[in-house]
Amino acid sequence: MDKQVELSVTDMASDNIRILSAAMVEQAKSGHPGGAMGGADFVNVLFSEFLNFDPTDMKWANRDRFFLDPGHMSPMLYSILSLTGNYSMDDLKNFRQWGSVTPGHPEVDQARGVENTSGPLGQGHTMAVGAAITERFLVARFGEWMAHKTYTFISDGGIQEEIAQGAGRIAGTLGLSNLIMFYDSNNIQLSTKVEEVTCEDTAKKYEAWGWHVITIKGNDASAIRAALKAANEETERPTLIIGQTLMGKGAVDIDGCSFENMVSTHGQPLGAAGASLAKTIENLGGNAENPFQIFPEVEAYYKEVLAKKEAYAATKKAEQAEWAKANPELATKLEGFFKMEAPEIDYEAIAQKSGVATRVASATVLAELAKKVDNMIVSSADLSNSDKTDGFLNNTKALVKGDFSGAFLQAGVAELTMASICNGIALHGGVWAACATFFVFSDYMKPAVRLSALMQVPVKYIWSHDAFRVGEDGPTHQPIEQEAQIRLMEQIKNHSGEMSLLALRPADALETSVAWKMAMENTKTPTALILSRQNIKDLPSKGKRYEEALQAEKGAYIVEKPATTPDVVLLASGSEVSTLVAGAELIRAKGNLNIQIVSVISEGLFRQQSAEYQAEVLPAGIPTLGLTAGLPVTLQGLVGANGKSVGLDHFGYSAPANVLDEKFGFTAENIVKEIEALLA
């Protein structure tokens, strides 16, 4: 095919994407056609000429990745993936319908070429940063033969989201030259033009972060091609291609007049926006009576494209086979990385000190993970010496530009960015991801945690300083409502019908070892580890405390069991369990009361156990008292209608932790009063 014909087919394919995108939205009677039509040229050139993947093996580990940030531009993604054979015309016709594989915003489906769930603006390209970090991490361990690119597509809204600052800063600081981002700069937002909300110079902003910036006409295939070539040749910096595109490119009204660059085409079908779908399709060379088709010339062109990609992948796989033959031990390790099976760790053998804070116990486990789990990246939002992820850091080193042999990501003060990057690490595959900060700052991270749950990626969230006992730092740093919020995620099922997130708040050091065991063995969903700042007295034991703590794997277990039917059941999670133990000791000294004490590390997991086990732990008809450093509602479902959940219904105050315990009633003496009042 000569160059002139090739360029003609390229333009034809872009117009084909525009037609399919507009038709999908019109048929669904909802969606966002304008941006998809404007971005068609870039994705067409990228997928046909630059993006390396295996059409016969879409999950090939060394494929290039494409992360979409503006999920509302899903028609563009589904359309280009229909040209590559991943979606049928019927799939496109069922856009946004019940049971369809083409939801309104893309949901991760790597077998079809959808690398990430997108929708909340800013998170998609930040996940791409995580994937790019993972690629460098793996290359540092196995060699440049497995190098691949991470491409991402961002819109005006994504650029404006606060998370973009963290993503841009971290990618630039790390010199992620394997990351290439296209900015679809069409100057149109959902309800305004961009100049009405910002006057920033985006190019200078990214240059200040250390990016290579190229500005082009974003609907010019030749300019796109040249920019992508330059980006692929860059070896020191991530690249931002600012493509000045036209919203609704090719759209016309009923009279055939241009309807491009209109705000109205951003978030509604062309017909509702004031354009004519039929005239637009005709203008783009399609059949208005049957818009859901791939032009014969485009189909033939993409057949050639896919054959080339399959041949490229075969060559790369042959290279890998030769490498594996020469490096059998490394090859076995690499294969193990991508299996993402729970690492074999003897958690019982991890020596824990007595009476320490659970964040300190977590650090002890993290030190072991750093030594034993070669494919794990841990990150902290500038708090490693407080959230105690320094237990991991002290046994490795930080990732830095030009050296990804370490395994710790210094994210800086950017909790949401850090969490989203960890989602990208998990999506890439081959590497475990964990990130940490104070529990109160989990509020910054909730959008990314929610996507972790929705995408079913096993990110580990480490949240220390779990209660008002943060003390002198005051109410801004004292979590109250946070545990109730995160435990709501245990009540939401993901699309596989499983509990969407596992939330663990261990009660002492050895229960923390068990919590980490549970977290690392949870390979299907995210896990939250909620850890204390202050020291906690070890729970009583009649034998081996670790073996007893292993019962936490059922979500809740009996710490102290009376010889006969209990008169009262006391339950809590975290440090409050030891407070209940102390209160029980006092009340037993006053009289012959049968008390059952229960540690509930995860209510969601406990509710998955057999009815018999639940009845053994929480016998029906027995008065039950719960103690939580958070909102009383946190334990309300466990204590039942006739029980009582003692907690806080107010924000904290600045004072030493022991003073707050006294003022708020978190003492053994007050537990006695609460038990007596409940039984009365």
XYZ file of C-alpha atoms in Angstrom:
680
model
C 0.000 0.000 0.000
C 1.578 3.290 -1.064
C 1.802 6.239 1.341
C -1.018 8.226 -0.240
C -3.465 5.321 -0.067
C -2.332 4.530 3.507
C -3.026 8.085 4.619
C -6.422 7.954 2.950
C -7.314 4.746 4.778
C -6.076 6.266 8.035
C -8.453 9.194 7.627
C -11.222 6.832 6.576
C -10.697 4.723 9.715
C -10.868 7.825 11.906
C -14.137 8.822 10.268
C -15.409 5.275 10.789
C -14.727 5.659 14.523
C -16.583 8.987 14.518
C -19.616 7.440 12.833
C -19.743 4.480 15.209
C -19.314 6.721 18.253
C -22.104 9.079 17.234
C -24.411 6.211 16.288
C -23.860 4.424 19.603
C -24.838 7.484 21.615
C -27.821 8.245 19.395
C -29.133 4.684 19.679
C -28.675 4.636 23.469
C -30.281 8.086 23.698
C -27.525 9.040 26.146
C -23.783 9.474 26.206
C -20.991 11.756 25.064
C -20.354 11.834 21.305
C -18.391 15.058 20.849
C -15.161 14.141 22.584
C -15.136 10.666 21.053
C -15.424 12.157 17.583
C -12.608 14.607 18.268
C -10.260 11.996 19.729
C -10.775 9.436 16.960
C -7.697 10.462 14.973
C -5.318 9.871 17.854
C -6.609 6.467 18.916
C -6.705 5.323 15.303
C -3.059 6.221 14.649
C -2.011 4.881 18.053
C -3.747 1.508 17.768
C -2.905 0.918 14.124
C 0.710 2.092 14.067
C 2.218 2.223 17.577
C 0.399 0.196 20.229
C 1.965 -3.260 20.469
C -0.348 -6.105 21.486
C -1.150 -9.652 20.458
C -4.631 -9.902 18.884
C -4.641 -13.627 19.750
C -3.495 -13.075 23.351
C -4.829 -9.764 24.651
C -3.459 -10.437 28.159
C 0.108 -10.897 26.928
C 2.210 -9.607 29.828
C 4.559 -7.516 27.667
C 1.905 -5.720 25.657
C 1.757 -1.950 25.564
C -1.050 -0.620 27.733
C -3.643 2.020 26.882
C -5.375 3.685 29.836
C -8.409 5.847 29.115
C -8.961 8.646 31.637
C -12.217 10.276 30.426
C -14.536 7.281 30.710
C -17.340 9.266 29.111
C -15.390 8.894 25.868
C -16.093 5.156 25.925
C -17.714 5.219 22.437
C -14.282 6.087 21.040
C -12.659 3.177 22.888
C -15.307 0.637 21.937
C -15.209 1.813 18.326
C -11.448 1.481 17.913
C -11.613 -1.916 19.632
C -14.299 -2.975 17.172
C -11.808 -2.283 14.372
C -9.349 -4.613 16.135
C -12.009 -7.307 16.417
C -12.652 -7.088 20.147
C -16.247 -5.854 19.891
C -18.972 -6.733 17.413
C -21.435 -4.337 15.839
C -24.128 -5.847 18.072
C -21.972 -4.986 21.097
C -21.863 -1.382 19.919
C -25.602 -1.304 19.280
C -26.185 -2.375 22.893
C -24.141 0.505 24.301
C -25.314 1.432 27.825
C -27.899 -1.358 27.954
C -28.533 -3.976 30.643
C -26.153 -6.916 30.372
C -24.118 -5.374 27.577
C -20.312 -5.535 27.363
C -20.271 -1.844 26.437
C -21.268 0.020 29.619
C -21.546 3.791 29.664
C -18.101 4.145 31.251
C -15.565 1.394 30.517
C -15.108 -1.354 33.086
C -11.822 -3.239 33.088
C -11.922 -6.109 30.614
C -8.362 -6.821 29.545
C -9.377 -9.705 27.288
C -11.169 -7.108 25.139
C -8.476 -4.457 25.428
C -9.999 -2.360 28.233
C -7.126 -1.930 30.689
C -8.951 0.024 33.379
C -12.285 1.120 34.711
C -12.633 4.835 34.092
C -15.145 7.527 34.782
C -13.992 9.576 37.787
C -11.760 12.010 35.915
C -8.054 12.036 36.713
C -7.799 8.482 37.960
C -7.312 6.780 34.594
C -4.064 8.537 33.693
C -2.849 8.190 37.279
C -3.333 4.432 37.021
C -1.219 4.637 33.868
C 1.577 6.140 35.984
C 1.304 3.078 38.232
C 1.503 0.732 35.249
C 4.565 2.584 33.925
C 6.252 2.286 37.332
C 5.524 -1.445 37.308
C 7.092 -1.870 33.870
C 10.296 -0.156 35.045
C 10.282 -2.247 38.245
C 10.086 -5.460 36.218
C 12.645 -4.372 33.624
C 15.084 -3.577 36.447
C 14.818 -7.209 37.568
C 14.542 -9.109 34.291
C 15.987 -6.930 31.535
C 15.091 -4.486 28.778
C 13.887 -7.322 26.545
C 10.492 -7.017 28.272
C 10.238 -3.219 27.976
C 6.909 -1.841 26.801
C 5.095 1.466 26.696
C 2.156 2.793 28.670
C -0.091 5.174 26.740
C -2.871 7.201 28.275
C -5.521 9.601 27.030
C -6.668 12.571 29.129
C -9.242 15.315 28.642
C -9.595 18.889 29.866
C -11.453 17.678 32.947
C -8.754 15.180 33.844
C -6.100 17.883 33.553
C -8.105 20.026 35.978
C -8.682 17.328 38.598
C -6.428 17.794 41.630
C -5.068 14.256 41.272
C -3.373 15.315 38.021
C -0.858 17.360 40.011
C 0.308 14.340 41.974
C 0.425 12.122 38.887
C 2.332 14.700 36.857
C 4.807 15.405 39.648
C 5.564 11.755 40.404
C 5.877 10.695 36.754
C 8.231 13.586 36.039
C 10.307 13.041 39.178
C 10.763 9.366 38.342
C 11.579 10.122 34.698
C 9.021 7.659 33.323
C 10.062 7.854 29.676
C 7.915 4.774 29.018
C 4.793 6.869 29.695
C 3.145 8.764 26.823
C 0.022 10.833 27.443
C -2.233 12.428 24.842
C -4.146 15.472 26.067
C -7.340 15.908 24.049
C -7.382 19.694 24.274
C -10.659 20.662 22.601
C -11.434 23.635 24.870
C -14.920 22.247 25.581
C -16.278 20.949 28.876
C -19.705 19.625 29.775
C -21.234 23.001 30.525
C -18.583 25.581 29.620
C -15.576 26.325 27.506
C -12.227 25.715 29.190
C -11.138 29.347 29.137
C -14.035 30.144 31.473
C -12.541 28.045 34.274
C -8.762 28.193 33.857
C -6.028 30.389 32.428
C -3.114 28.055 33.146
C -0.422 27.201 30.613
C -0.656 23.417 30.678
C 2.506 22.913 28.630
C 4.615 24.966 31.029
C 3.085 23.180 34.008
C 4.136 19.768 32.744
C 7.511 21.044 31.631
C 8.045 22.282 35.196
C 7.383 18.730 36.401
C 10.059 17.413 34.051
C 7.913 16.243 31.134
C 8.705 16.374 27.428
C 5.843 18.392 25.925
C 4.795 18.428 22.261
C 1.892 20.533 20.983
C 0.186 19.543 17.726
C -3.009 19.792 15.721
C -4.753 16.833 17.285
C -6.857 15.861 14.273
C -3.887 15.740 11.900
C -2.758 12.130 11.452
C 0.683 13.150 10.214
C 1.263 15.386 13.242
C 0.036 12.648 15.595
C 2.351 10.154 13.942
C 5.371 12.453 14.257
C 4.600 13.247 17.890
C 4.234 9.582 18.821
C 7.506 8.787 17.063
C 9.287 11.514 19.043
C 7.674 10.331 22.273
C 8.842 6.767 21.650
C 12.394 8.020 21.122
C 12.436 9.955 24.429
C 14.642 8.250 27.040
C 14.648 10.614 30.029
C 11.156 12.044 30.487
C 7.493 11.154 30.210
C 5.879 12.774 27.189
C 2.738 14.875 27.015
C 1.274 15.362 23.542
C -1.136 18.274 23.634
C -3.495 17.682 20.733
C -5.631 20.660 19.821
C -8.742 18.850 18.644
C -12.266 19.723 17.549
C -15.181 18.664 19.723
C -17.645 16.813 17.509
C -15.306 16.753 14.499
C -17.308 16.110 11.341
C -20.676 16.969 12.886
C -23.099 19.014 10.758
C -26.650 20.231 11.164
C -29.688 19.457 9.000
C -28.532 22.019 6.428
C -25.075 20.490 6.205
C -23.430 23.378 8.046
C -20.618 22.636 10.488
C -21.682 21.802 14.035
C -18.149 21.283 15.326
C -16.733 22.861 18.484
C -20.113 23.061 20.234
C -20.499 22.652 24.010
C -23.862 20.954 23.438
C -22.292 17.906 21.732
C -20.237 17.037 24.811
C -22.847 15.211 26.859
C -25.884 14.340 24.738
C -26.721 12.690 21.381
C -26.011 14.791 18.312
C -29.717 15.055 17.503
C -30.540 16.442 20.932
C -27.563 18.807 20.727
C -28.844 20.464 17.538
C -26.868 18.554 14.935
C -28.180 15.974 12.458
C -26.942 12.413 12.916
C -27.961 11.392 9.390
C -26.256 14.359 7.739
C -23.179 13.872 9.957
C -22.856 10.224 8.962
C -23.188 11.146 5.289
C -20.627 13.903 5.763
C -18.194 11.335 7.172
C -18.747 8.927 4.269
C -21.100 6.505 5.972
C -24.560 5.112 5.387
C -27.140 6.888 7.536
C -29.505 3.928 7.169
C -26.889 1.508 8.492
C -24.215 3.337 10.488
C -23.079 0.229 12.406
C -20.590 -1.132 9.928
C -16.860 -1.105 9.280
C -15.874 0.272 5.871
C -14.463 -2.507 3.641
C -11.231 -0.543 3.119
C -10.847 -0.045 6.870
C -11.569 -3.703 7.565
C -8.893 -4.740 5.083
C -6.430 -2.219 6.512
C -6.939 -3.424 10.076
C -6.580 -7.019 8.950
C -3.074 -6.089 7.806
C -2.469 -4.153 11.019
C -3.457 -7.090 13.209
C -1.307 -9.487 11.213
C 1.711 -7.239 11.799
C 0.965 -7.016 15.521
C 0.593 -10.765 15.806
C 3.926 -11.224 14.032
C 5.593 -8.666 16.318
C 4.247 -10.400 19.414
C 5.437 -13.760 18.124
C 8.934 -12.337 17.655
C 8.950 -10.899 21.181
C 7.691 -14.154 22.650
C 10.447 -16.010 20.827
C 12.968 -13.583 22.343
C 11.510 -14.315 25.757
C 11.773 -18.049 25.160
C 15.478 -17.679 24.332
C 15.984 -15.541 27.441
C 14.141 -18.098 29.567
C 16.316 -20.879 28.201
C 19.453 -18.953 29.134
C 18.042 -17.779 32.499
C 15.874 -20.592 33.888
C 15.807 -19.357 37.488
C 14.825 -15.833 36.506
C 12.240 -17.221 34.093
C 10.650 -19.256 36.868
C 10.597 -16.186 39.105
C 8.979 -14.053 36.387
C 6.324 -16.676 35.786
C 5.640 -16.737 39.513
C 5.293 -12.952 39.605
C 2.450 -12.973 37.099
C 0.600 -15.830 38.755
C -0.098 -13.393 41.611
C -0.556 -16.212 44.089
C -0.313 -15.517 47.817
C 3.365 -15.662 48.853
C 4.431 -18.487 51.135
C 5.292 -16.776 54.405
C 5.526 -18.358 57.847
C 3.657 -15.630 59.697
C 3.835 -17.544 62.981
C 7.626 -17.408 62.830
C 7.610 -13.591 62.679
C 8.689 -12.580 66.174
C 6.425 -9.897 67.588
C 7.214 -7.896 70.711
C 4.647 -7.926 73.487
C 2.295 -5.009 74.072
C 3.203 -2.930 71.024
C 1.048 -0.739 68.806
C -0.419 -2.637 65.882
C 1.331 -0.224 63.492
C 4.620 -1.398 65.030
C 3.541 -5.029 64.685
C 2.685 -4.261 61.058
C 6.195 -2.889 60.529
C 7.624 -6.182 61.756
C 5.568 -8.081 59.179
C 6.439 -5.583 56.440
C 10.128 -6.130 57.137
C 9.610 -9.836 56.492
C 7.617 -9.142 53.326
C 10.417 -6.906 52.037
C 12.826 -9.809 52.440
C 10.582 -12.586 51.130
C 8.255 -11.018 48.520
C 10.329 -9.828 45.572
C 7.368 -8.456 43.625
C 5.881 -5.968 46.065
C 5.871 -2.169 45.975
C 4.934 -0.294 49.150
C 4.203 3.421 49.211
C 3.608 6.052 51.857
C 2.301 9.597 51.653
C 5.302 11.149 53.423
C 4.580 9.258 56.663
C 6.705 6.107 56.508
C 8.236 6.674 59.938
C 4.773 7.239 61.464
C 2.597 4.709 59.625
C 5.571 2.365 60.076
C 5.940 1.338 56.465
C 9.592 2.096 57.178
C 9.664 -1.538 58.279
C 9.557 -2.282 54.542
C 11.663 0.685 53.440
C 14.514 -0.208 55.804
C 14.893 -3.507 53.980
C 14.874 -2.083 50.451
C 15.289 1.393 48.952
C 13.159 3.989 47.261
C 12.401 3.989 43.546
C 14.252 6.867 41.883
C 14.805 8.117 38.378
C 17.151 5.760 36.578
C 17.086 3.116 39.333
C 14.000 1.001 39.885
C 15.812 -1.792 41.712
C 14.198 -0.644 44.960
C 10.623 -1.348 45.997
C 9.400 1.684 47.947
C 7.520 4.570 46.334
C 7.907 7.915 48.076
C 4.614 9.433 46.950
C 4.909 12.699 48.822
C 1.778 14.254 50.298
C -0.660 12.916 47.725
C -2.940 10.267 49.208
C -5.427 9.978 46.341
C -2.659 9.935 43.727
C -0.800 7.255 45.669
C -3.883 5.040 45.926
C -4.676 5.413 42.231
C -1.072 4.627 41.286
C -1.371 1.434 43.344
C -4.489 0.536 41.353
C -2.410 0.933 38.196
C 0.363 -1.252 39.612
C -2.204 -3.945 40.375
C -3.842 -3.640 36.942
C -0.525 -4.039 35.152
C 0.009 -7.356 36.875
C 3.070 -9.087 38.242
C 3.491 -6.879 41.317
C 1.679 -6.488 44.632
C 0.847 -2.936 45.726
C 0.353 -1.470 49.195
C 0.070 2.117 50.344
C -0.157 3.858 53.692
C -1.153 6.996 55.542
C -3.097 7.991 58.672
C -6.625 6.583 58.866
C -8.218 10.029 58.979
C -6.632 10.770 55.601
C -8.336 7.755 54.078
C -10.975 10.381 53.300
C -8.677 11.670 50.556
C -8.401 8.151 49.119
C -12.022 6.984 48.994
C -12.512 7.524 45.212
C -9.539 5.265 44.450
C -10.510 2.728 47.117
C -13.945 2.532 45.527
C -12.378 1.831 42.124
C -10.132 -0.812 43.717
C -13.288 -2.528 44.933
C -15.111 -2.113 41.629
C -12.154 -3.371 39.569
C -11.435 -6.208 42.029
C -7.732 -5.449 42.422
C -5.912 -6.647 45.574
C -4.354 -3.372 46.714
C -3.418 -3.323 50.408
C -4.400 -0.122 52.239
C -2.438 0.464 55.447
C -4.109 3.039 57.695
C -2.463 3.792 61.020
C -3.448 6.141 63.857
C -6.857 4.520 63.860
C -8.727 6.360 66.614
C -9.068 9.423 68.815
C -5.963 8.218 70.676
C -3.939 10.198 68.154
C -4.365 12.578 71.075
C -2.703 15.946 71.064
C -2.985 16.405 67.275
C -6.664 17.038 67.872
C -9.914 16.416 66.009
C -8.527 17.065 62.523
C -6.345 13.982 62.945
C -8.639 11.827 65.074
C -10.756 9.425 62.989
C -14.305 8.976 64.273
C -16.594 8.188 61.338
C -13.931 6.612 59.109
C -14.262 3.012 60.286
C -18.014 3.022 59.759
C -17.458 4.403 56.275
C -14.888 1.840 55.207
C -16.837 -1.060 56.715
C -19.763 -0.123 54.494
C -17.608 -1.403 51.632
C -17.811 -4.859 53.219
C -21.559 -4.690 52.694
C -21.261 -3.959 48.965
C -20.824 -6.883 46.583
C -18.659 -6.508 43.509
C -19.733 -7.733 40.080
C -18.479 -11.215 40.956
C -20.927 -11.309 43.834
C -18.162 -11.182 46.459
C -17.586 -8.786 49.346
C -15.974 -5.823 47.617
C -13.383 -4.992 50.296
C -11.934 -6.722 53.354
C -11.522 -4.360 56.330
C -9.284 -5.615 59.159
C -8.688 -3.933 62.521
C -6.468 -6.232 64.591
C -6.617 -6.279 68.401
C -2.975 -6.977 69.280
C 0.428 -7.729 67.786
C -0.153 -11.368 66.829
C -3.589 -10.606 65.464
C -1.775 -8.077 63.268
C 0.421 -10.877 61.909
C -2.755 -12.804 61.127
C -4.305 -9.709 59.546
C -1.339 -9.413 57.174
C -1.669 -13.122 56.387
C -5.324 -12.518 55.507
C -4.424 -9.451 53.435
C -1.749 -11.219 51.381
C -3.967 -14.261 50.863
C -6.780 -12.015 49.632
C -5.775 -11.989 45.964
C -9.161 -10.971 44.560
C -10.216 -7.752 46.328
C -8.649 -4.815 48.183
C -7.839 -5.071 51.874
C -7.762 -2.346 54.504
C -5.516 -2.755 57.559
C -6.556 -0.336 60.299
C -3.809 0.040 62.899
C -3.297 1.722 66.261
C -0.880 4.468 67.098
C -0.692 3.556 70.793
C 0.601 0.394 72.433
C -1.967 -2.342 73.099
C -1.799 -4.983 75.804
C -1.711 -8.482 74.326
C -4.979 -10.377 74.582
C -5.110 -13.215 77.139
C -4.146 -16.677 75.941
C -4.517 -20.194 77.292
C -1.934 -21.628 74.950
C -0.254 -20.327 71.804
C -1.568 -16.834 71.192
C -0.825 -16.972 67.438
C -2.905 -20.107 66.985
C -5.772 -18.448 68.842
C -5.374 -15.281 66.770
C -5.675 -17.397 63.611
C -9.368 -17.651 64.424
C -9.572 -14.057 63.172
C -9.617 -15.612 59.701
C -13.317 -16.200 60.364
C -13.871 -12.482 60.921
C -14.662 -12.831 64.631
C -13.743 -15.275 67.372
C -14.089 -15.850 71.099
C -11.163 -14.456 73.092
C -12.561 -15.478 76.482
C -15.298 -18.103 76.816
C -17.090 -18.883 80.073
C -17.620 -22.450 81.248
C -21.381 -22.063 80.978
C -23.845 -19.958 79.008
C -22.669 -16.341 79.099
C -24.619 -13.705 80.959
C -23.259 -11.047 78.637
C -21.219 -10.881 75.427
C -18.651 -8.129 74.966
C -17.365 -7.401 71.480
C -15.016 -4.953 69.783
C -12.224 -4.659 67.262
C -8.762 -3.202 67.594
C -7.525 -1.743 70.855
C -11.005 -1.698 72.383
C -10.867 -5.492 72.826
C -8.161 -5.132 75.500
C -10.294 -2.469 77.209
C -13.147 -4.991 77.378
C -10.785 -7.599 78.835
C -9.741 -5.146 81.543
C -13.367 -4.282 82.308
C -14.311 -7.968 82.519
C -11.547 -8.571 85.037
C -12.965 -5.849 87.272
C -16.559 -7.016 87.086
C -15.606 -10.635 87.742
C -13.902 -9.472 90.909
C -17.243 -8.003 92.039
C -19.331 -11.119 91.404
C -19.826 -14.390 89.558
C -20.694 -13.114 86.087
C -20.201 -15.273 82.993
C -18.644 -13.077 80.318
C -17.827 -13.946 76.719
C -15.380 -11.610 74.956
C -15.244 -11.471 71.159
C -12.720 -9.877 68.816
C -14.357 -8.834 65.538
C -11.586 -8.028 63.069
C -14.047 -8.001 60.126
C -17.823 -8.061 60.425
C -18.190 -8.682 56.692
C -16.053 -11.817 56.860
C -17.811 -12.986 60.040
C -21.185 -12.769 58.308
C -19.918 -15.211 55.674
C -19.427 -17.961 58.256
C -21.938 -20.706 58.991
C -25.018 -19.903 61.037
C -23.762 -22.356 63.657
C -20.443 -20.569 64.049
C -22.087 -17.146 64.223
C -24.452 -18.424 66.917
C -21.530 -19.827 68.907
C -19.673 -16.510 68.836
C -22.756 -14.328 69.322
C -25.400 -16.521 71.006
C -28.970 -15.376 70.459
C -30.843 -13.833 73.343
C -27.726 -12.877 75.293
C -27.245 -9.182 76.157
C -24.408 -7.876 74.024
C -22.239 -4.816 74.565
C -20.035 -3.431 71.809
C -17.233 -0.927 72.261
C -15.873 1.134 69.365
C -13.665 4.202 69.165
C -15.793 5.276 66.230
C -19.479 5.864 65.656
C -21.779 3.491 67.594
C -23.345 2.407 64.290
C -20.050 0.650 63.490
C -21.070 -2.270 65.740
C -24.849 -1.885 65.771
C -25.407 -4.808 63.424
C -23.468 -7.072 65.766
C -24.960 -6.100 69.126
C -28.503 -6.275 67.789
C -31.638 -4.409 68.760
C -31.444 -5.470 72.413
C -27.744 -4.788 72.802
C -25.794 -1.566 73.051
C -22.926 -0.184 71.014
C -20.821 2.252 73.004
C -18.925 4.700 70.839
C -18.528 8.366 70.046
C -21.179 10.663 68.623
C -18.900 13.699 68.484
C -15.556 14.791 67.099
C -12.417 14.400 69.187
C -10.440 16.964 71.168
C -6.785 17.858 71.557
C -5.391 16.203 74.680
C -3.133 13.287 75.662
C -4.568 9.898 74.704
C -4.954 8.689 78.292
C -6.903 11.828 79.158
C -9.223 11.262 76.197
C -9.762 7.642 77.256
C -10.887 8.928 80.637
C -13.064 11.745 79.282
C -14.706 9.575 76.609
C -15.298 6.578 78.885
C -12.835 4.138 77.313
C -11.700 2.712 80.637
C -12.194 -0.578 82.431
C -14.212 1.191 85.109
C -16.659 2.625 82.610
C -17.045 -0.748 80.919
C -18.198 -2.118 84.283
C -20.821 0.628 84.475
C -21.979 -0.052 80.920
C -22.302 -3.793 81.594
C -24.234 -3.209 84.789
C -26.539 -0.760 83.056
C -27.144 -3.176 80.173
C -27.936 -6.086 82.499
C -30.142 -3.922 84.693
